[in-house]
Amino acid sequence: MPLAEQLIVVAIDGPAASGKSSTAKRVAERLGIHHADSGALYRAATVARLRRDGSAEQWTVDSVLAAAERVSLFRNETSFEVRLDGEPLGEELHEAAVTALVSLVAKMQPVRNWVNDLMRQSAREGSIVVDGRDMGTAVFPGAKLKIFLVANPRERARRRLLQRLKRAPMDDEITAEAEALKQRDAKDEAQTQQAADAVVIDTTHLTQEEQVERIVELALRA
Ligand code: DC
């Protein structure tokens, strides 16, 4: 039976800037199945709440959930697109103001329940590659394949900067970014869970295509 007809879930988790989303997207393309990014939902809820007001002291769980109600997942040809009031959200999801506040939103359990329900609903519509922090534990404990991606902080920082600056970053820029990443890791620590049966892939010395290839091979054997 072709892979797309078997209803499989590939869950890819790992810390910030470990390449989860770009890898998950490529793996889904290679397998011919859909991709859904749970981090994008936490980010979209943060964007929705930020549009009401930017001072996080007023951010109660109820007010974040009310904002999140305007967020939906739209199943396109290849992925689940995150929309706010029916409009696709692009670059805004990764703006600094969103990144600074998203951990706060992701710590709210009712918001986690909302994300988890949407992710599970997405998987009911067909085979899927999902990525996040707890996909292989809290959300899809029965996933066919669980991957936990790791890479050393300097390498994660280098990749992130390369993407953002579109040039090779300098040493001191890497040092500052690696520090910022370690602080983000600390904020997200409680939410980041490695499943006991996850395959850990250290991507520090791998190219993106090599990591994609490894995961595709594992998925085809799962
Ligand atoms: O992977 P990312 O940077 O887009 O994630 C955004 C935030 O959401 C980050 O603070 C971690 C959190 N997150 C989470 O708690 N659980 C998930 N399944 C996915 C993301």
Coordinates of C-alpha atoms and ligand atoms in Angstrom, one line a residue:
M1 CA 0.0 0.0 0.0
P2 CA 1.5 3.4 -0.8
L3 CA 2.7 5.3 2.2
A4 CA 0.1 8.1 1.9
E5 CA -2.7 5.6 2.3
Q6 CA -1.4 4.1 5.5
L7 CA -2.2 7.0 7.8
I8 CA 1.2 7.4 9.4
V9 CA 2.4 10.0 11.8
V10 CA 6.1 11.0 11.8
A11 CA 6.7 13.2 14.9
I12 CA 9.8 15.4 14.9
D13 CA 10.7 17.2 18.1
G14 CA 13.7 19.1 19.4
P15 CA 14.9 22.4 20.8
A16 CA 14.8 25.8 19.1
A17 CA 16.6 26.2 15.8
S18 CA 17.4 22.4 15.6
G19 CA 15.9 22.5 12.0
K20 CA 12.7 20.7 12.9
S21 CA 10.3 22.7 10.7
S22 CA 12.4 22.8 7.6
T23 CA 13.3 19.2 7.9
A24 CA 9.7 18.1 8.6
K25 CA 8.6 20.1 5.5
R26 CA 11.1 18.3 3.3
V27 CA 10.4 14.9 4.8
A28 CA 6.7 15.4 4.2
E29 CA 7.4 16.4 0.6
R30 CA 9.6 13.3 0.0
L31 CA 6.9 11.0 1.5
G32 CA 4.1 12.8 -0.4
I33 CA 2.2 13.5 2.8
H34 CA 1.2 16.7 4.7
H35 CA 3.2 18.7 7.2
A36 CA 1.9 20.5 10.3
D37 CA 4.0 22.7 12.5
S38 CA 2.7 23.0 16.1
G39 CA 5.1 25.8 16.9
A40 CA 3.4 27.9 14.2
L41 CA 0.1 27.6 16.1
Y42 CA 1.7 28.8 19.4
R43 CA 3.2 31.7 17.4
A44 CA -0.2 32.5 15.7
A45 CA -2.0 32.6 19.0
T46 CA 0.8 35.0 20.2
V47 CA 0.3 37.2 17.0
A48 CA -3.5 37.2 17.6
R49 CA -3.0 38.3 21.2
L50 CA -0.4 40.9 20.3
R51 CA -2.8 42.5 17.9
R52 CA -5.0 43.4 20.8
D53 CA -2.2 44.7 23.0
G54 CA 1.5 44.3 23.4
S55 CA 1.9 44.5 27.1
A56 CA 2.0 40.9 28.3
E57 CA 1.0 41.7 31.9
Q58 CA -2.6 41.8 30.7
W59 CA -2.3 38.4 29.0
T60 CA -4.6 36.1 30.9
V61 CA -5.2 32.5 29.7
D62 CA -8.8 33.4 28.7
S63 CA -7.7 36.4 26.7
V64 CA -5.1 34.4 24.9
L65 CA -7.6 31.6 24.2
A66 CA -10.2 34.2 22.9
A67 CA -7.5 35.5 20.5
A68 CA -6.5 32.0 19.5
E69 CA -10.1 31.3 18.4
R70 CA -9.4 33.5 15.4
V71 CA -6.6 31.1 14.3
S72 CA -7.3 28.2 12.0
L73 CA -5.4 25.5 10.1
F74 CA -6.1 25.4 6.4
R75 CA -5.2 22.1 4.6
N76 CA -3.5 23.1 1.3
E77 CA -1.8 20.7 -1.2
T78 CA 1.2 20.0 1.0
S79 CA 0.7 21.4 4.5
F80 CA -1.5 22.8 7.1
E81 CA -1.3 26.6 6.7
V82 CA -1.8 28.8 9.8
R83 CA -4.4 31.5 9.3
L84 CA -5.6 34.4 11.4
D85 CA -9.1 35.7 10.6
G86 CA -8.9 33.6 7.4
E87 CA -5.6 35.3 6.2
P88 CA -2.4 33.3 5.9
L89 CA 0.3 34.4 8.4
G90 CA 3.8 34.4 7.0
E91 CA 6.9 36.2 8.2
E92 CA 5.0 37.8 11.1
L93 CA 5.1 34.4 12.9
H94 CA 8.9 34.8 13.3
E95 CA 9.1 38.5 14.3
A96 CA 11.2 39.2 17.4
A97 CA 8.2 40.4 19.4
V98 CA 6.4 37.1 18.8
T99 CA 9.5 35.0 19.6
A100 CA 9.9 37.0 22.8
L101 CA 6.4 36.2 24.1
V102 CA 5.6 32.8 22.6
S103 CA 7.1 30.8 25.5
L104 CA 4.7 32.5 27.9
V105 CA 1.8 31.5 25.7
A106 CA 3.1 27.9 25.2
K107 CA 3.2 27.5 29.0
M108 CA -0.6 28.0 29.3
Q109 CA -2.1 24.5 29.5
P110 CA -5.5 25.4 28.0
V111 CA -3.5 26.8 25.0
R112 CA -1.6 23.6 24.8
N113 CA -4.8 21.7 24.7
W114 CA -6.1 23.9 21.9
V115 CA -2.9 23.3 19.8
N116 CA -3.0 19.6 20.6
D117 CA -6.6 19.2 19.5
L118 CA -5.9 21.0 16.2
M119 CA -2.8 18.8 15.6
R120 CA -4.8 15.6 16.2
Q121 CA -7.6 16.8 14.0
S122 CA -5.1 17.4 11.2
A123 CA -3.8 13.9 11.5
R124 CA -7.3 12.5 11.1
E125 CA -7.3 13.8 7.5
G126 CA -4.4 11.7 6.3
S127 CA -0.8 10.8 6.9
I128 CA 1.2 13.6 8.3
V129 CA 4.6 14.8 9.5
V130 CA 4.3 17.0 12.6
D131 CA 7.0 19.0 14.4
G132 CA 7.3 20.7 17.8
R133 CA 8.4 19.9 21.3
D134 CA 6.0 17.2 22.5
M135 CA 4.6 15.7 19.4
G136 CA 6.0 12.2 20.2
T137 CA 5.0 12.3 23.8
A138 CA 1.8 14.3 24.7
V139 CA 0.2 14.6 21.3
F140 CA 1.0 11.5 19.2
P141 CA 2.4 8.8 21.7
G142 CA 1.5 6.2 19.1
A143 CA 3.3 7.8 16.2
K144 CA 4.9 5.3 13.7
L145 CA 8.2 7.2 13.9
K146 CA 9.5 9.6 16.5
I147 CA 12.6 11.7 15.9
F148 CA 14.4 14.0 18.3
L149 CA 16.7 16.4 16.6
V150 CA 19.6 17.9 18.4
A151 CA 22.6 20.0 17.4
N152 CA 25.1 22.0 19.4
P153 CA 24.1 25.6 20.2
R154 CA 26.8 27.3 18.2
E155 CA 25.8 25.3 15.1
R156 CA 22.2 26.0 15.6
A157 CA 23.0 29.7 16.1
R158 CA 25.1 29.7 12.9
R159 CA 22.3 28.2 10.8
R160 CA 19.7 30.6 12.3
L161 CA 21.9 33.6 11.5
L162 CA 22.7 32.4 8.0
Q163 CA 19.0 32.2 7.3
R164 CA 18.3 35.6 8.9
L165 CA 21.3 37.6 7.6
K166 CA 21.7 35.8 4.3
R167 CA 25.5 35.9 4.8
A168 CA 28.1 34.0 6.8
P169 CA 27.8 35.2 10.4
M170 CA 30.8 36.5 12.4
D171 CA 32.1 34.8 15.4
D172 CA 30.8 37.3 17.9
E173 CA 27.4 37.2 16.3
I174 CA 27.3 33.4 16.7
T175 CA 28.3 33.7 20.3
A176 CA 25.5 36.2 21.1
E177 CA 22.9 34.1 19.2
A178 CA 24.0 30.9 20.9
E179 CA 23.5 32.6 24.2
A180 CA 20.0 33.7 23.2
L181 CA 19.2 30.2 22.0
K182 CA 20.3 28.7 25.4
Q183 CA 18.0 31.1 27.1
R184 CA 15.1 30.1 24.9
D185 CA 15.9 26.4 25.5
A186 CA 15.7 27.1 29.3
K187 CA 12.3 28.8 28.9
D188 CA 10.9 25.9 26.8
E189 CA 12.6 23.2 28.8
A190 CA 9.5 21.9 30.6
Q191 CA 7.6 21.6 27.3
T192 CA 10.5 19.9 25.4
Q193 CA 10.1 16.2 25.8
Q194 CA 12.1 13.4 24.2
A195 CA 10.0 10.3 23.8
A196 CA 11.7 7.1 25.2
D197 CA 11.3 5.5 21.8
A198 CA 12.5 8.5 19.8
V199 CA 15.4 8.1 17.4
V200 CA 17.9 10.9 18.4
I201 CA 19.6 12.5 15.4
D202 CA 22.5 14.9 16.1
T203 CA 22.5 17.2 13.1
T204 CA 25.6 19.2 14.1
H205 CA 27.7 17.6 11.3
L206 CA 24.9 16.7 8.9
T207 CA 23.6 18.7 5.9
Q208 CA 19.8 19.2 5.8
E209 CA 19.5 16.8 2.9
E210 CA 21.4 14.1 4.9
Q211 CA 19.1 14.5 7.9
V212 CA 16.0 14.4 5.6
E213 CA 17.4 11.2 3.9
R214 CA 17.9 9.5 7.3
I215 CA 14.4 10.3 8.4
V216 CA 12.8 9.3 5.1
E217 CA 14.6 5.9 5.3
L218 CA 13.4 5.3 8.8
A219 CA 9.9 6.3 7.9
L220 CA 9.9 3.9 5.0
R221 CA 11.0 1.1 7.3
A222 CA 8.6 2.0 10.2
Ligands
DC1 O1 9.6 25.8 17.3 P1 9.2 27.2 17.5 O2 10.3 28.2 17.8 O3 8.3 27.7 16.3 O4 8.2 27.2 18.7 C1 7.6 28.4 19.2 C2 7.3 28.3 20.7 O5 6.3 27.3 21.0 C3 8.5 27.9 21.6 O6 8.4 28.7 22.7 C4 8.3 26.5 21.9 C5 6.8 26.3 21.9 N1 6.3 25.0 21.5 C6 5.8 24.2 22.4 O7 5.9 24.5 23.6 N2 5.3 23.0 22.1 C7 5.3 22.6 20.8 N3 4.8 21.4 20.4 C8 5.8 23.5 19.8 C9 6.3 24.7 20.2

